[in-house]
């Protein structure tokens, strides 16, 4: 039983210093974790920080594939995640053995994989992308190069629509971003006609059609700072609203409603498995740790490093 008198924030601060650890958090973590992290960012920023840190221990407050990506980029470091069960429905929608068959059936195609994949899928990939750099990296291939894009069909369709490509798509999706309903969105737009609808490209196409701005988590956040509008309907995981409110305290952020009003489906249940208490325990005990077979690690590193080379400097 955990001592309820422990000051988690103070203890995490002490342990972080003592162990030369860095705490990296995704925007979909709870506010208390974001507030204590050294860096809070989207998938691309997390990978960039993990590749460049001088810390001995990386605590990745996010989901398993993010911890894996950090370990692949810094294999000599200890990479911890507060809860190893923090998976990802999108990564789960693309098992490596099935993806390998798909890739082998299309040998003339280059393979682009979203970072939301397992290390085994990355090892089958030519270049990894995140939602921040997907367009840039797809555009780096000449038009006549045939491309496979996996696993997110919504992001793939969106990139096809803005680049005019006909990438072959894997049929995967994220359960959080797929659940937003057009009907409820239209009702909300009627209620707040002055609001700007902002959406992550993992959302389904009808939602993207009514969005005023589409972008990665980091792009949405930046947009809310720069836009002249003061009210936003935020159509992505609602954790990012914490950072939006911090950066623009005078603006209003309305989480896009879940499809089913009885659930909190606009929160990623995997991301929310991490808690401040588990963060304290994992720093204290230096577990659970991400471990990857070194050969797999080397194979998966190539397409991630290629992404980092092709990306703009840190966003
Ligand atoms: P980004 O961090 O690239 O916006 O991706 C969102 C996401 O679904 C992370 O799991
Ligand atoms: Fe995966 Fe979706 Fe959760 Fe992101 S929000 S970690 S894509 S399940």
Short mmCIF file of C-alpha atoms and ligand atoms in Angstrom, two decimals:
data_model
loop_
_atom_site.label_atom_id
_atom_site.label_comp_id
_atom_site.label_asym_id
_atom_site.label_seq_id
_atom_site.Cartn_x
_atom_site.Cartn_y
_atom_site.Cartn_z
CA UNK A 1 0.00 0.00 0.00
CA UNK A 2 1.40 3.38 -1.04
CA UNK A 3 2.08 5.91 1.74
CA UNK A 4 -0.57 8.56 1.06
CA UNK A 5 1.66 11.22 2.65
CA UNK A 6 4.30 10.99 -0.09
CA UNK A 7 4.69 14.28 -1.92
CA UNK A 8 4.96 12.79 -5.43
CA UNK A 9 5.95 16.05 -7.07
CA UNK A 10 8.80 16.71 -4.62
CA UNK A 11 9.98 13.07 -4.71
CA UNK A 12 9.92 12.92 -8.51
CA UNK A 13 11.98 16.13 -8.59
CA UNK A 14 14.51 14.71 -6.15
CA UNK A 15 14.82 11.32 -7.89
CA UNK A 16 15.10 12.93 -11.31
CA UNK A 17 18.10 14.95 -10.17
CA UNK A 18 19.72 12.13 -8.20
CA UNK A 19 19.48 9.71 -11.13
CA UNK A 20 20.15 12.17 -13.96
CA UNK A 21 16.78 11.29 -15.48
CA UNK A 22 14.71 13.24 -17.98
CA UNK A 23 10.91 13.08 -18.01
CA UNK A 24 9.36 13.36 -21.47
CA UNK A 25 5.57 13.58 -21.72
CA UNK A 26 3.10 13.51 -24.58
CA UNK A 27 0.34 16.13 -24.71
CA UNK A 28 -2.22 13.40 -24.05
CA UNK A 29 -0.93 12.82 -20.52
CA UNK A 30 -2.86 14.20 -17.56
CA UNK A 31 -2.11 17.80 -16.54
CA UNK A 32 -0.13 16.87 -13.40
CA UNK A 33 2.26 14.74 -15.48
CA UNK A 34 2.62 17.42 -18.16
CA UNK A 35 3.38 20.00 -15.44
CA UNK A 36 6.20 17.99 -13.91
CA UNK A 37 7.79 16.84 -17.18
CA UNK A 38 11.04 18.35 -18.47
CA UNK A 39 9.62 18.38 -21.99
CA UNK A 40 6.03 18.04 -23.23
CA UNK A 41 5.59 17.42 -26.93
CA UNK A 42 4.05 15.50 -29.78
CA UNK A 43 5.38 12.20 -31.13
CA UNK A 44 8.02 13.89 -33.26
CA UNK A 45 9.35 16.10 -30.46
CA UNK A 46 9.51 13.11 -28.10
CA UNK A 47 11.62 11.19 -30.61
CA UNK A 48 13.90 14.19 -31.17
CA UNK A 49 14.43 14.74 -27.46
CA UNK A 50 15.04 11.03 -26.85
CA UNK A 51 17.66 11.00 -29.60
CA UNK A 52 19.53 14.00 -28.18
CA UNK A 53 19.31 13.79 -24.40
CA UNK A 54 22.40 13.49 -22.20
CA UNK A 55 20.37 11.99 -19.34
CA UNK A 56 21.12 8.43 -18.16
CA UNK A 57 17.45 7.55 -17.76
CA UNK A 58 14.54 8.53 -20.00
CA UNK A 59 11.10 8.30 -18.44
CA UNK A 60 8.66 8.34 -21.32
CA UNK A 61 5.19 9.36 -20.14
CA UNK A 62 3.22 8.22 -23.13
CA UNK A 63 2.36 4.88 -24.67
CA UNK A 64 4.48 1.81 -25.37
CA UNK A 65 5.47 2.63 -28.95
CA UNK A 66 6.80 6.01 -27.77
CA UNK A 67 8.96 4.27 -25.16
CA UNK A 68 10.15 1.85 -27.85
CA UNK A 69 11.03 4.71 -30.18
CA UNK A 70 13.06 6.36 -27.41
CA UNK A 71 14.87 3.09 -26.67
CA UNK A 72 15.59 2.47 -30.36
CA UNK A 73 17.13 5.95 -30.64
CA UNK A 74 19.07 5.71 -27.36
CA UNK A 75 19.69 1.98 -26.88
CA UNK A 76 22.46 2.53 -24.32
CA UNK A 77 20.07 4.39 -22.00
CA UNK A 78 17.52 3.04 -19.58
CA UNK A 79 14.03 3.86 -20.91
CA UNK A 80 11.15 3.60 -18.47
CA UNK A 81 7.40 3.99 -18.96
CA UNK A 82 5.15 4.38 -15.91
CA UNK A 83 2.76 1.64 -17.10
CA UNK A 84 3.89 -0.94 -19.66
CA UNK A 85 0.25 -1.79 -20.40
CA UNK A 86 -0.17 1.65 -22.04
CA UNK A 87 -0.61 0.35 -25.59
CA UNK A 88 -2.19 1.92 -28.66
CA UNK A 89 -5.20 0.72 -30.63
CA UNK A 90 -3.65 2.07 -33.82
CA UNK A 91 -0.38 0.18 -33.34
CA UNK A 92 -2.45 -2.91 -32.44
CA UNK A 93 -4.36 -2.59 -35.71
CA UNK A 94 -1.16 -3.45 -37.58
CA UNK A 95 0.36 -6.79 -36.51
CA UNK A 96 3.89 -7.20 -37.90
CA UNK A 97 3.29 -10.60 -39.52
CA UNK A 98 0.25 -9.38 -41.47
CA UNK A 99 2.02 -6.15 -42.42
CA UNK A 100 5.01 -8.14 -43.66
CA UNK A 101 2.72 -10.14 -45.99
CA UNK A 102 1.21 -6.88 -47.29
CA UNK A 103 4.67 -5.42 -47.91
CA UNK A 104 5.94 -8.61 -49.57
CA UNK A 105 2.87 -8.70 -51.83
CA UNK A 106 3.83 -5.22 -53.14
CA UNK A 107 7.59 -5.43 -53.65
CA UNK A 108 7.76 -2.40 -55.96
CA UNK A 109 6.50 -0.09 -53.19
CA UNK A 110 8.48 1.97 -50.67
CA UNK A 111 7.07 1.63 -47.18
CA UNK A 112 6.11 4.59 -45.00
CA UNK A 113 4.95 3.85 -41.47
CA UNK A 114 3.41 6.15 -38.94
CA UNK A 115 5.36 6.25 -35.67
CA UNK A 116 2.34 4.63 -33.96
CA UNK A 117 3.65 1.14 -34.73
CA UNK A 118 5.64 -1.56 -32.99
CA UNK A 119 9.40 -1.87 -33.43
CA UNK A 120 8.74 -4.99 -35.57
CA UNK A 121 6.62 -2.97 -38.03
CA UNK A 122 9.20 -0.18 -38.10
CA UNK A 123 11.81 -2.79 -39.02
CA UNK A 124 9.75 -3.51 -42.19
CA UNK A 125 9.65 0.17 -43.08
CA UNK A 126 11.74 2.50 -45.29
CA UNK A 127 10.87 5.69 -43.45
CA UNK A 128 8.82 6.49 -40.37
CA UNK A 129 6.62 9.60 -40.17
CA UNK A 130 4.62 11.38 -37.51
CA UNK A 131 1.56 13.52 -38.15
CA UNK A 132 3.79 16.60 -37.98
CA UNK A 133 6.12 15.59 -40.81
CA UNK A 134 4.01 13.10 -42.84
CA UNK A 135 3.36 15.50 -45.71
CA UNK A 136 6.96 16.70 -45.85
CA UNK A 137 8.30 13.15 -45.99
CA UNK A 138 5.73 11.89 -48.49
CA UNK A 139 6.57 14.88 -50.69
CA UNK A 140 10.27 13.97 -50.50
CA UNK A 141 9.53 10.93 -52.70
CA UNK A 142 9.28 11.63 -56.46
CA UNK A 143 5.68 11.34 -57.73
CA UNK A 144 6.45 8.17 -59.70
CA UNK A 145 7.61 6.26 -56.60
CA UNK A 146 4.89 3.93 -55.38
CA UNK A 147 4.20 4.21 -51.67
CA UNK A 148 2.63 2.06 -49.00
CA UNK A 149 1.36 4.03 -46.01
CA UNK A 150 0.42 2.35 -42.74
CA UNK A 151 -1.25 1.88 -40.42
CA UNK A 152 -3.64 4.84 -40.10
CA UNK A 153 -6.13 4.89 -43.00
CA UNK A 154 -7.47 8.33 -42.01
CA UNK A 155 -4.07 10.01 -41.95
CA UNK A 156 -3.17 8.13 -45.16
CA UNK A 157 -6.37 9.29 -46.90
CA UNK A 158 -5.79 12.83 -45.72
CA UNK A 159 -2.19 12.87 -47.02
CA UNK A 160 -3.39 11.37 -50.32
CA UNK A 161 -6.00 14.15 -50.58
CA UNK A 162 -3.53 17.01 -50.01
CA UNK A 163 -0.66 15.60 -52.09
CA UNK A 164 -2.62 14.01 -54.96
CA UNK A 165 -0.83 10.71 -54.34
CA UNK A 166 -2.45 7.32 -54.45
CA UNK A 167 -0.59 5.65 -51.62
CA UNK A 168 -1.63 2.11 -50.83
CA UNK A 169 -3.12 2.23 -47.34
CA UNK A 170 -3.14 -0.19 -44.45
CA UNK A 171 -6.63 -0.38 -42.94
CA UNK A 172 -5.91 0.68 -39.35
CA UNK A 173 -7.26 3.40 -37.08
CA UNK A 174 -7.14 4.94 -33.62
CA UNK A 175 -10.23 4.25 -31.51
CA UNK A 176 -10.10 7.73 -29.93
CA UNK A 177 -9.94 9.76 -33.13
CA UNK A 178 -12.41 7.54 -35.00
CA UNK A 179 -15.21 7.98 -32.47
CA UNK A 180 -16.02 11.67 -33.07
CA UNK A 181 -19.44 11.94 -34.68
CA UNK A 182 -20.25 14.36 -37.48
CA UNK A 183 -23.79 14.83 -36.20
CA UNK A 184 -22.63 15.97 -32.77
CA UNK A 185 -19.96 18.13 -34.30
CA UNK A 186 -22.54 19.93 -36.44
CA UNK A 187 -24.74 20.49 -33.38
CA UNK A 188 -21.77 21.97 -31.54
CA UNK A 189 -20.88 24.20 -34.46
CA UNK A 190 -24.45 25.55 -34.43
CA UNK A 191 -24.21 26.24 -30.69
CA UNK A 192 -20.84 28.01 -31.02
CA UNK A 193 -20.93 29.59 -34.52
CA UNK A 194 -17.92 31.77 -33.69
CA UNK A 195 -15.73 28.77 -32.81
CA UNK A 196 -13.00 27.35 -35.01
CA UNK A 197 -13.08 23.56 -35.40
CA UNK A 198 -9.57 22.12 -35.18
CA UNK A 199 -8.95 18.42 -35.82
CA UNK A 200 -6.18 15.84 -35.83
CA UNK A 201 -5.76 14.02 -39.19
CA UNK A 202 -6.37 10.67 -37.46
CA UNK A 203 -10.08 11.68 -37.42
CA UNK A 204 -12.44 10.30 -40.08
CA UNK A 205 -12.84 12.17 -43.36
CA UNK A 206 -16.34 13.66 -42.66
CA UNK A 207 -14.96 15.29 -39.52
CA UNK A 208 -11.95 16.60 -41.41
CA UNK A 209 -14.30 18.03 -44.05
CA UNK A 210 -15.97 20.32 -41.47
CA UNK A 211 -12.71 21.25 -39.73
CA UNK A 212 -11.32 24.77 -40.17
CA UNK A 213 -7.79 23.63 -39.36
CA UNK A 214 -6.21 20.16 -39.50
CA UNK A 215 -2.89 19.34 -37.91
CA UNK A 216 -0.79 17.24 -35.59
CA UNK A 217 -1.05 17.77 -31.86
CA UNK A 218 1.79 20.31 -31.93
CA UNK A 219 0.32 22.08 -34.97
CA UNK A 220 -3.11 22.35 -33.32
CA UNK A 221 -1.53 23.82 -30.20
CA UNK A 222 0.47 26.36 -32.19
CA UNK A 223 -2.61 27.26 -34.23
CA UNK A 224 -4.64 28.06 -31.10
CA UNK A 225 -1.89 30.46 -30.02
CA UNK A 226 -1.66 32.20 -33.39
CA UNK A 227 -5.31 32.29 -34.50
CA UNK A 228 -7.30 35.47 -34.05
CA UNK A 229 -10.25 33.31 -32.96
CA UNK A 230 -10.83 32.91 -29.25
CA UNK A 231 -13.00 29.79 -29.14
CA UNK A 232 -11.97 26.38 -30.43
CA UNK A 233 -13.73 23.03 -30.75
CA UNK A 234 -10.85 20.64 -30.17
CA UNK A 235 -11.27 17.39 -32.10
CA UNK A 236 -8.53 15.21 -30.75
CA UNK A 237 -7.60 13.61 -27.44
CA UNK A 238 -8.69 16.13 -24.81
CA UNK A 239 -5.38 16.04 -22.86
CA UNK A 240 -3.89 18.62 -25.21
CA UNK A 241 -6.38 21.20 -23.91
CA UNK A 242 -4.24 21.45 -20.76
CA UNK A 243 -1.33 22.88 -22.80
CA UNK A 244 -3.71 25.03 -24.90
CA UNK A 245 -5.16 26.65 -21.77
CA UNK A 246 -1.70 27.24 -20.34
CA UNK A 247 -0.48 28.94 -23.50
CA UNK A 248 -3.70 30.91 -24.19
CA UNK A 249 -5.43 31.40 -20.82
CA UNK A 250 -7.87 33.96 -22.19
CA UNK A 251 -9.22 31.62 -24.91
CA UNK A 252 -12.00 29.02 -24.69
CA UNK A 253 -11.44 25.37 -25.58
CA UNK A 254 -14.36 23.01 -26.04
CA UNK A 255 -13.51 19.30 -26.27
CA UNK A 256 -15.32 17.74 -29.23
CA UNK A 257 -17.96 15.51 -27.70
CA UNK A 258 -17.56 11.76 -27.63
CA UNK A 259 -19.91 9.78 -29.82
CA UNK A 260 -21.40 8.17 -26.76
CA UNK A 261 -22.17 10.80 -24.11
CA UNK A 262 -21.86 8.22 -21.32
CA UNK A 263 -18.16 7.64 -21.95
CA UNK A 264 -14.98 9.70 -21.84
CA UNK A 265 -13.98 8.34 -25.24
CA UNK A 266 -12.18 11.54 -26.22
CA UNK A 267 -9.56 10.50 -23.66
CA UNK A 268 -7.12 7.78 -24.67
CA UNK A 269 -7.57 5.05 -22.07
CA UNK A 270 -4.02 3.82 -22.77
CA UNK A 271 -2.43 7.21 -22.21
CA UNK A 272 -4.44 7.64 -19.02
CA UNK A 273 -3.00 4.44 -17.51
CA UNK A 274 0.01 6.56 -16.55
CA UNK A 275 -0.47 8.41 -13.27
CA UNK A 276 1.74 10.66 -11.16
CA UNK A 277 2.01 7.84 -8.60
CA UNK A 278 3.19 5.35 -11.23
CA UNK A 279 5.64 7.94 -12.51
CA UNK A 280 7.09 8.25 -9.01
CA UNK A 281 7.30 4.46 -8.60
CA UNK A 282 8.97 3.90 -11.95
CA UNK A 283 11.62 6.52 -11.22
CA UNK A 284 12.17 5.09 -7.73
CA UNK A 285 12.35 1.44 -8.82
CA UNK A 286 13.74 2.03 -12.33
CA UNK A 287 11.07 -0.20 -13.81
CA UNK A 288 9.13 -1.08 -15.88
CA UNK A 289 11.82 -0.79 -18.48
CA UNK A 290 11.52 -1.01 -22.28
CA UNK A 291 13.68 -3.80 -23.65
CA UNK A 292 14.14 -4.57 -27.33
CA UNK A 293 16.17 -7.25 -29.05
CA UNK A 294 19.38 -5.47 -30.25
CA UNK A 295 19.07 -6.73 -33.86
CA UNK A 296 15.45 -5.59 -34.09
CA UNK A 297 16.50 -2.32 -32.48
CA UNK A 298 19.12 -1.71 -35.18
CA UNK A 299 16.69 -2.51 -38.00
CA UNK A 300 13.97 -0.27 -36.55
CA UNK A 301 16.44 2.58 -35.96
CA UNK A 302 17.18 3.09 -39.68
CA UNK A 303 13.71 4.36 -40.76
CA UNK A 304 13.37 6.47 -37.61
CA UNK A 305 16.77 8.10 -38.16
CA UNK A 306 15.82 8.71 -41.77
CA UNK A 307 12.68 10.50 -40.53
CA UNK A 308 14.73 12.67 -38.18
CA UNK A 309 17.09 13.61 -41.00
CA UNK A 310 14.18 14.54 -43.28
CA UNK A 311 12.30 16.51 -40.62
CA UNK A 312 12.49 20.13 -39.80
CA UNK A 313 14.35 20.99 -36.61
CA UNK A 314 12.43 20.51 -33.38
CA UNK A 315 8.88 21.98 -33.45
P1 LIG B 1 0.98 13.32 -32.65
O1 LIG B 1 1.65 13.37 -31.31
O2 LIG B 1 1.98 13.08 -33.73
O3 LIG B 1 0.09 14.45 -32.94
O4 LIG B 1 0.07 11.98 -32.66
C1 LIG B 1 -1.06 11.87 -31.94
C2 LIG B 1 -1.24 10.53 -31.36
O5 LIG B 1 -2.19 9.86 -31.59
C3 LIG B 1 -0.24 10.05 -30.44
O6 LIG B 1 -0.60 8.84 -30.03
FE1 LIG B 2 -2.89 5.29 -29.93
FE2 LIG B 2 -5.04 6.74 -30.42
FE3 LIG B 2 -4.15 6.54 -27.92
FE4 LIG B 2 -2.75 7.95 -29.76
S1 LIG B 2 -4.77 8.42 -28.98
S2 LIG B 2 -1.96 6.46 -28.30
S3 LIG B 2 -3.16 6.75 -31.62
S4 LIG B 2 -4.95 4.85 -29.19
#
